[in-house]
Coordinates of C-alpha atoms in Angstrom, one line a residue:
X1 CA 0.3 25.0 3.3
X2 CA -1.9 23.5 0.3
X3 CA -0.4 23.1 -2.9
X4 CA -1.6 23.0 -6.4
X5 CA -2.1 19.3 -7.3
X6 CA -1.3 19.9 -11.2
X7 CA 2.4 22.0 -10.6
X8 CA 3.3 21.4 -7.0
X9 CA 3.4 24.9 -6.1
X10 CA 2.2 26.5 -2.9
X11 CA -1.4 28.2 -2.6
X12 CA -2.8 30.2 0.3
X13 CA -6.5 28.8 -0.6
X14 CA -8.0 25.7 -2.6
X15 CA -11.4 27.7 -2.9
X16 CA -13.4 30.5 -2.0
X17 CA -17.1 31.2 -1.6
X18 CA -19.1 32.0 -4.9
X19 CA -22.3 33.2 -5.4
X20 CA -24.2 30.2 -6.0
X21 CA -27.0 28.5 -3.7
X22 CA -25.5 27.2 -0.1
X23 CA -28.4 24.8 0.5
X24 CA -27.1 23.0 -2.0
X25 CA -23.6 23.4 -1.7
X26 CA -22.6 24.8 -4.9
X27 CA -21.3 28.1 -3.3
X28 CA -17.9 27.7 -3.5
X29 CA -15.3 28.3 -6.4
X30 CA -12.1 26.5 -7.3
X31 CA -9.0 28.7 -7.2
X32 CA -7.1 28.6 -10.1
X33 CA -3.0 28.6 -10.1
X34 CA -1.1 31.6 -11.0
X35 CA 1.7 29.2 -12.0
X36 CA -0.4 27.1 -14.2
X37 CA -3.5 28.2 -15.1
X38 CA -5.1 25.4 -13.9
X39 CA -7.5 24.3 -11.3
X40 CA -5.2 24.4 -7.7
X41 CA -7.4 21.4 -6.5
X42 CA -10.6 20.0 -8.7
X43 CA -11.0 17.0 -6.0
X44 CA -12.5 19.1 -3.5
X45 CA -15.9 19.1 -5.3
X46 CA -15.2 15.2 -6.3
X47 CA -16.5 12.7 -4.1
X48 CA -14.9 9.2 -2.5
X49 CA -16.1 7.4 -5.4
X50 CA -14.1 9.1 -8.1
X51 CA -11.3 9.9 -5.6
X52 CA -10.8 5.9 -5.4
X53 CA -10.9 5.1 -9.1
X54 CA -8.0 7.6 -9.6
X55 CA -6.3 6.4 -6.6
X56 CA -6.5 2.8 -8.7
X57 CA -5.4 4.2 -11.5
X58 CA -2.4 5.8 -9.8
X59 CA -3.1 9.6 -10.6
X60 CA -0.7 11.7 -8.9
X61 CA -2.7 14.6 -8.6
X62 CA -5.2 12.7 -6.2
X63 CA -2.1 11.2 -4.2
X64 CA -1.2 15.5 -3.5
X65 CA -4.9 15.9 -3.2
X66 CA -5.0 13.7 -0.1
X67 CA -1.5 14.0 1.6
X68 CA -0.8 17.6 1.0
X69 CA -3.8 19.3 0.9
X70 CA -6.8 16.7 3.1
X71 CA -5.6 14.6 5.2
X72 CA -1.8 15.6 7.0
X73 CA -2.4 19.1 8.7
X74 CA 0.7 21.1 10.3
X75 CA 0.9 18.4 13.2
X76 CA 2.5 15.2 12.4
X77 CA -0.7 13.4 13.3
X78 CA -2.7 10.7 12.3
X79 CA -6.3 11.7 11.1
X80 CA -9.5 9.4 12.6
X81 CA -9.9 8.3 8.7
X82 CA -6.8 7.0 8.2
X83 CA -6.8 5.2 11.6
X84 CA -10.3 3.5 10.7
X85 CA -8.7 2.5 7.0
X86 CA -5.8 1.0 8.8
X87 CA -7.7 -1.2 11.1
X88 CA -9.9 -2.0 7.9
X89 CA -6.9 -3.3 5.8
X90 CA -5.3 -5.1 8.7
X91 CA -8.5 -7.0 8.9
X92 CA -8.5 -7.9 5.0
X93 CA -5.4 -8.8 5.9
X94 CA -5.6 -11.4 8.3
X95 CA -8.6 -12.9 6.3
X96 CA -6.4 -13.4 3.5
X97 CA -3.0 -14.5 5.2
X98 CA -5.8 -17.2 6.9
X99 CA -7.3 -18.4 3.7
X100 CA -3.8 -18.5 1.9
X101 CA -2.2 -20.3 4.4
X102 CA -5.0 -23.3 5.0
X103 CA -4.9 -23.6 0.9
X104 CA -1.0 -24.2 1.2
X105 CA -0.9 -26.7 4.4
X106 CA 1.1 -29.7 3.4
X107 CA -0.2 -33.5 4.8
X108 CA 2.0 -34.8 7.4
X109 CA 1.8 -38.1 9.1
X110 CA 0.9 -38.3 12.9
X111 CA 2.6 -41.2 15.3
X112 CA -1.0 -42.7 15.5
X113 CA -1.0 -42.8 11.6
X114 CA -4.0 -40.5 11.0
X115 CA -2.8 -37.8 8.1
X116 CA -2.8 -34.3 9.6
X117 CA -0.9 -31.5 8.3
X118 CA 1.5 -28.4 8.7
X119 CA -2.0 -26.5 9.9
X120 CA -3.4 -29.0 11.8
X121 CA -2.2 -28.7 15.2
X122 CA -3.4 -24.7 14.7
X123 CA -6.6 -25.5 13.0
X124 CA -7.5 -27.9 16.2
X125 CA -7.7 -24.9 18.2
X126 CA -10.6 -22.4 19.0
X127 CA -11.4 -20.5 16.4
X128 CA -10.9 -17.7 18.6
X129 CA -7.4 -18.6 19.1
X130 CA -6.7 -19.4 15.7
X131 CA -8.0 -15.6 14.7
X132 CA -6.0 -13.7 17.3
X133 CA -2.7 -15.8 15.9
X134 CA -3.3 -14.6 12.1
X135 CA -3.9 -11.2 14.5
X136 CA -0.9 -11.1 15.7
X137 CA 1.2 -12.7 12.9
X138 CA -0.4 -9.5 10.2
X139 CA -0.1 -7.3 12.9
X140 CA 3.1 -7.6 13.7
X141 CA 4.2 -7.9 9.3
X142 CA 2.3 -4.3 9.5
X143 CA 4.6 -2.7 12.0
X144 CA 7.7 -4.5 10.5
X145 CA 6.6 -2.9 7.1
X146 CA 5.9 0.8 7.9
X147 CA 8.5 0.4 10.8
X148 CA 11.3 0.3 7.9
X149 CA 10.4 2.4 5.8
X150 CA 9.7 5.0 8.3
X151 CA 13.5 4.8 9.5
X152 CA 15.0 4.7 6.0
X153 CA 12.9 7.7 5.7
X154 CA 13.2 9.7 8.7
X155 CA 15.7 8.8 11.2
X156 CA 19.3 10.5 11.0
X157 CA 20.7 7.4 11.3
X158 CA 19.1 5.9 8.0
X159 CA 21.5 4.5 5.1
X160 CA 19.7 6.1 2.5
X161 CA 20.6 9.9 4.3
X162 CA 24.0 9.6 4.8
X163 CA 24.8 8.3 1.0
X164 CA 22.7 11.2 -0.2
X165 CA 20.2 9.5 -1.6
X166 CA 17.1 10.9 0.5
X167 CA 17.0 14.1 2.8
X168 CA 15.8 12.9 6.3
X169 CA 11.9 13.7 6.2
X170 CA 10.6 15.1 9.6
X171 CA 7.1 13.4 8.9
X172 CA 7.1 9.9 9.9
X173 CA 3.5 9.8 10.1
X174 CA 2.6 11.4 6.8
X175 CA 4.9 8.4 5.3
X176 CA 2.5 5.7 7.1
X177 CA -0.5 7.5 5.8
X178 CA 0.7 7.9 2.0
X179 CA 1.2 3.7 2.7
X180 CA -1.9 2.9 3.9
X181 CA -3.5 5.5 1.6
X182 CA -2.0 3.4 -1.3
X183 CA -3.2 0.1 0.2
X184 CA -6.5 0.7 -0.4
X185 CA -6.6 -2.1 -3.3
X186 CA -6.6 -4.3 -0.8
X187 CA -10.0 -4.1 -0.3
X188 CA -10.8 -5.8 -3.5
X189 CA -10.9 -9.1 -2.1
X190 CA -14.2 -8.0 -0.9
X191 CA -15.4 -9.1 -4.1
X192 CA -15.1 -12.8 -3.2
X193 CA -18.8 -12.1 -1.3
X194 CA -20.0 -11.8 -5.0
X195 CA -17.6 -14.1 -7.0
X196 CA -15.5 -17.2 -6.1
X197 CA -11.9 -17.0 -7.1
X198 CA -8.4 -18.5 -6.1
X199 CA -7.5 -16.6 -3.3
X200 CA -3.9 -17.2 -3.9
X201 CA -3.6 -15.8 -7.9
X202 CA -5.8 -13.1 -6.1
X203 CA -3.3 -12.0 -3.2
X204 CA -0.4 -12.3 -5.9
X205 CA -2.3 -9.8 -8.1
X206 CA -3.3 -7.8 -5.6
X207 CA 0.3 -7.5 -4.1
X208 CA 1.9 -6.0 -7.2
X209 CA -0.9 -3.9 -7.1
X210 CA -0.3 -2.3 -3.7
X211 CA 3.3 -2.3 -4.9
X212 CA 2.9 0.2 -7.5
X213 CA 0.6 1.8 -5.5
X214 CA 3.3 2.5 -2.8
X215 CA 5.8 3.3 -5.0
X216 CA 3.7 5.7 -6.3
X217 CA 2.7 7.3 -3.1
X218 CA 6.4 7.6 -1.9
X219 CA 7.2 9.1 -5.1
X220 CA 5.2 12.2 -4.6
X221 CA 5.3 12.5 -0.9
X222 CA 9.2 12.4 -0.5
X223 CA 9.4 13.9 -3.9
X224 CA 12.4 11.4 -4.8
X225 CA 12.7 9.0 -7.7
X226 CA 11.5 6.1 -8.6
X227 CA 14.9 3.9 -8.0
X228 CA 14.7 5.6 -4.2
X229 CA 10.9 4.9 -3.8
X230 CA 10.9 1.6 -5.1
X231 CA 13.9 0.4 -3.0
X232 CA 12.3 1.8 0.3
X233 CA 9.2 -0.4 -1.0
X234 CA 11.3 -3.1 -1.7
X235 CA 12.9 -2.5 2.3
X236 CA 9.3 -2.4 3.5
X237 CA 8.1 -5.8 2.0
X238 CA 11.2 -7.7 2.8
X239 CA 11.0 -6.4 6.5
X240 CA 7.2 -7.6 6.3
X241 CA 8.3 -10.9 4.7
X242 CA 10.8 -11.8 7.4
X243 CA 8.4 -10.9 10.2
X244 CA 5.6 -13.3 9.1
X245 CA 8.5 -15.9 8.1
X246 CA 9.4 -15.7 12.2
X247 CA 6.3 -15.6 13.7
X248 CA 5.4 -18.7 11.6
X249 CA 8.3 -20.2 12.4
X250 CA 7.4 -19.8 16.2
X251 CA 4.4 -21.7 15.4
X252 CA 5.7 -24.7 13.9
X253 CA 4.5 -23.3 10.7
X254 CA 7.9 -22.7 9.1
X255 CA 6.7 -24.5 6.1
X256 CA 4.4 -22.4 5.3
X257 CA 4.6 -19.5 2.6
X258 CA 2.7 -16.2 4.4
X259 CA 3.5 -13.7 1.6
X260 CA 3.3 -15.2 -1.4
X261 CA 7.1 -15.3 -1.8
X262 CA 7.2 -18.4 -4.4
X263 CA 5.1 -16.4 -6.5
X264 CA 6.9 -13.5 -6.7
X265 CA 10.2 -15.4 -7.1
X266 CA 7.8 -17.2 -10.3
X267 CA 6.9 -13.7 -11.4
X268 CA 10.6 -12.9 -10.9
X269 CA 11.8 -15.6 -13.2
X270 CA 9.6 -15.0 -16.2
X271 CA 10.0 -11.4 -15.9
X272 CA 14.1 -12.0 -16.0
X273 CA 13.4 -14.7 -19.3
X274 CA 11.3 -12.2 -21.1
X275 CA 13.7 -9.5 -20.9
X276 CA 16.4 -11.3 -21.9
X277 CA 14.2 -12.6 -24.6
X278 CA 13.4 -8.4 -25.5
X279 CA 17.5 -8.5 -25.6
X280 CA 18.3 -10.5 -27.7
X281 CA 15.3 -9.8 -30.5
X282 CA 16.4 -5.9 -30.0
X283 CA 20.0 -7.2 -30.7
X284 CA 18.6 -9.1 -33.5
X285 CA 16.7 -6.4 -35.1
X286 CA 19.9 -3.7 -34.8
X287 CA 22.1 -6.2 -36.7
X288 CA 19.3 -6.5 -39.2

């Protein structure tokens, strides 16, 4: 059943056919909420370009818009869209996991003498080869990622239900789609066609990004708080992290950062030294 995107309450009907001109399309009429007084859903007459630049900037209502009212039906099941954007992001992905990791390949010294490095016995494969690796390496962080957060979420056996913290959710699919939904800033990178830029500082910002972004999207699907959304996001990238840290290890490649994780541990740092900085000026400015 849809649901008013402003209040959250239930609707029979998003719109209804007006009286204006069908070849054009402008026959129909927004219903408006009996709770609220406000439009149930104004996105149905929006289009995908305004639908993503609220989706970047995080709007709830077009996070309801697409996982209550367009895309998850009464079967738990994924629609063609949402399996296209999947495939889409998992090929960003394994561009920039491939880029990243050539730019952070440390020079090593053969027994003949000739300087090689942590890549080098990969990079003298096929290209082919080397492709279906960064395939299977993203692939397999991507199943370890939604594979988490879908048990913490809807398994009877998950921690999170049996302390209370989150009712078991009967939608396992719906929480993949509110994920991948909320990953769609990964796309930016395909920017780099147009502008050159460190593909490194790029993936770092662009990994908070899709962080917020998923917290976000949990938020309002599971209809749970912030602590409980950012900890099964937390769950979800540490799952991912060990995955890529194993399959690179497999490789010889153990070495090698896949997910940016000295990064975040330098974001982690300055984040900790400015709060503590916050503390003690707030301290300051109470004594006066």
């Amino acid at each position: 059943m849809p649901i008013c995107i402003e209040c959250r309450h239930p609707v029979k009907t998003l719109w209804r056919e007006g009286a204006g001109d069908k070849s054009t399309g402008h026959n129909i009429r927004l219903t408006v909420c009996k709770n609220c007084g406000r439009f149930c859903d104004k996105y149905v007459e929006h289009d995908f370009v305004v639908i993503f630049i609220d989706l970047v900037l995080i709007k709830p209502q077009v996070y309801r818009h697409l996982l209550h009212n367009t895309l998850m039906k009464d079967e738990d099941k994924f629609a063609p869209s949402i399996i296209r954007l999947g495939v889409l992001l998992l090929l960003f992905d394994v561009y920039l996991t491939w880029a990243r990791i050539e730019k952070q390949s440390v020079p090593e010294v053969d027994a003949a003498g000739s300087s090689l490095s942590n890549f080098g016995r990969l990079a003298q494969q096929p290209i082919v080869l080397q492709y279906i690796f960064f395939l299977i390496l993203c692939t397999l962080s991507t199943l370890a990622f939604h594979g988490s957060i879908r048990f913490l979420t809807s398994s009877r056996f998950s921690p999170l239900s049996f302390l209370g913290l989150l009712p078991q959710y009967s939608r396992p699919n719906s929480v993949s789609t509110a994920l991948l939904v909320s990953s769609l800033t990964k796309l930016f990178p395909i920017l780099m066609v147009i502008w050159a830029y460190d593909v490194p500082a790029a993936a770092r910002s662009l990994g908070w990004a899709v962080v917020a972004n998923n917290v976000e999207a949990l938020k309002i699907l599971l209809d749970c708080n912030y602590g409980v959304a950012a900890v099964l996001t937390m769950a979800g990238a540490l799952s991912r992290w060990a995955m890529g840290r194993a399959v690179l290890w497999a490789a010889g490649l153990e070495g090698v950062d896949s997910a940016g994780e000295n990064s975040v541990a330098e974001d982690g740092r300055a984040l900790g030294a400015l709060l503590v900085h916050a503390k003690e000026w707030a301290e300051r400015l109470a004594v006066g």
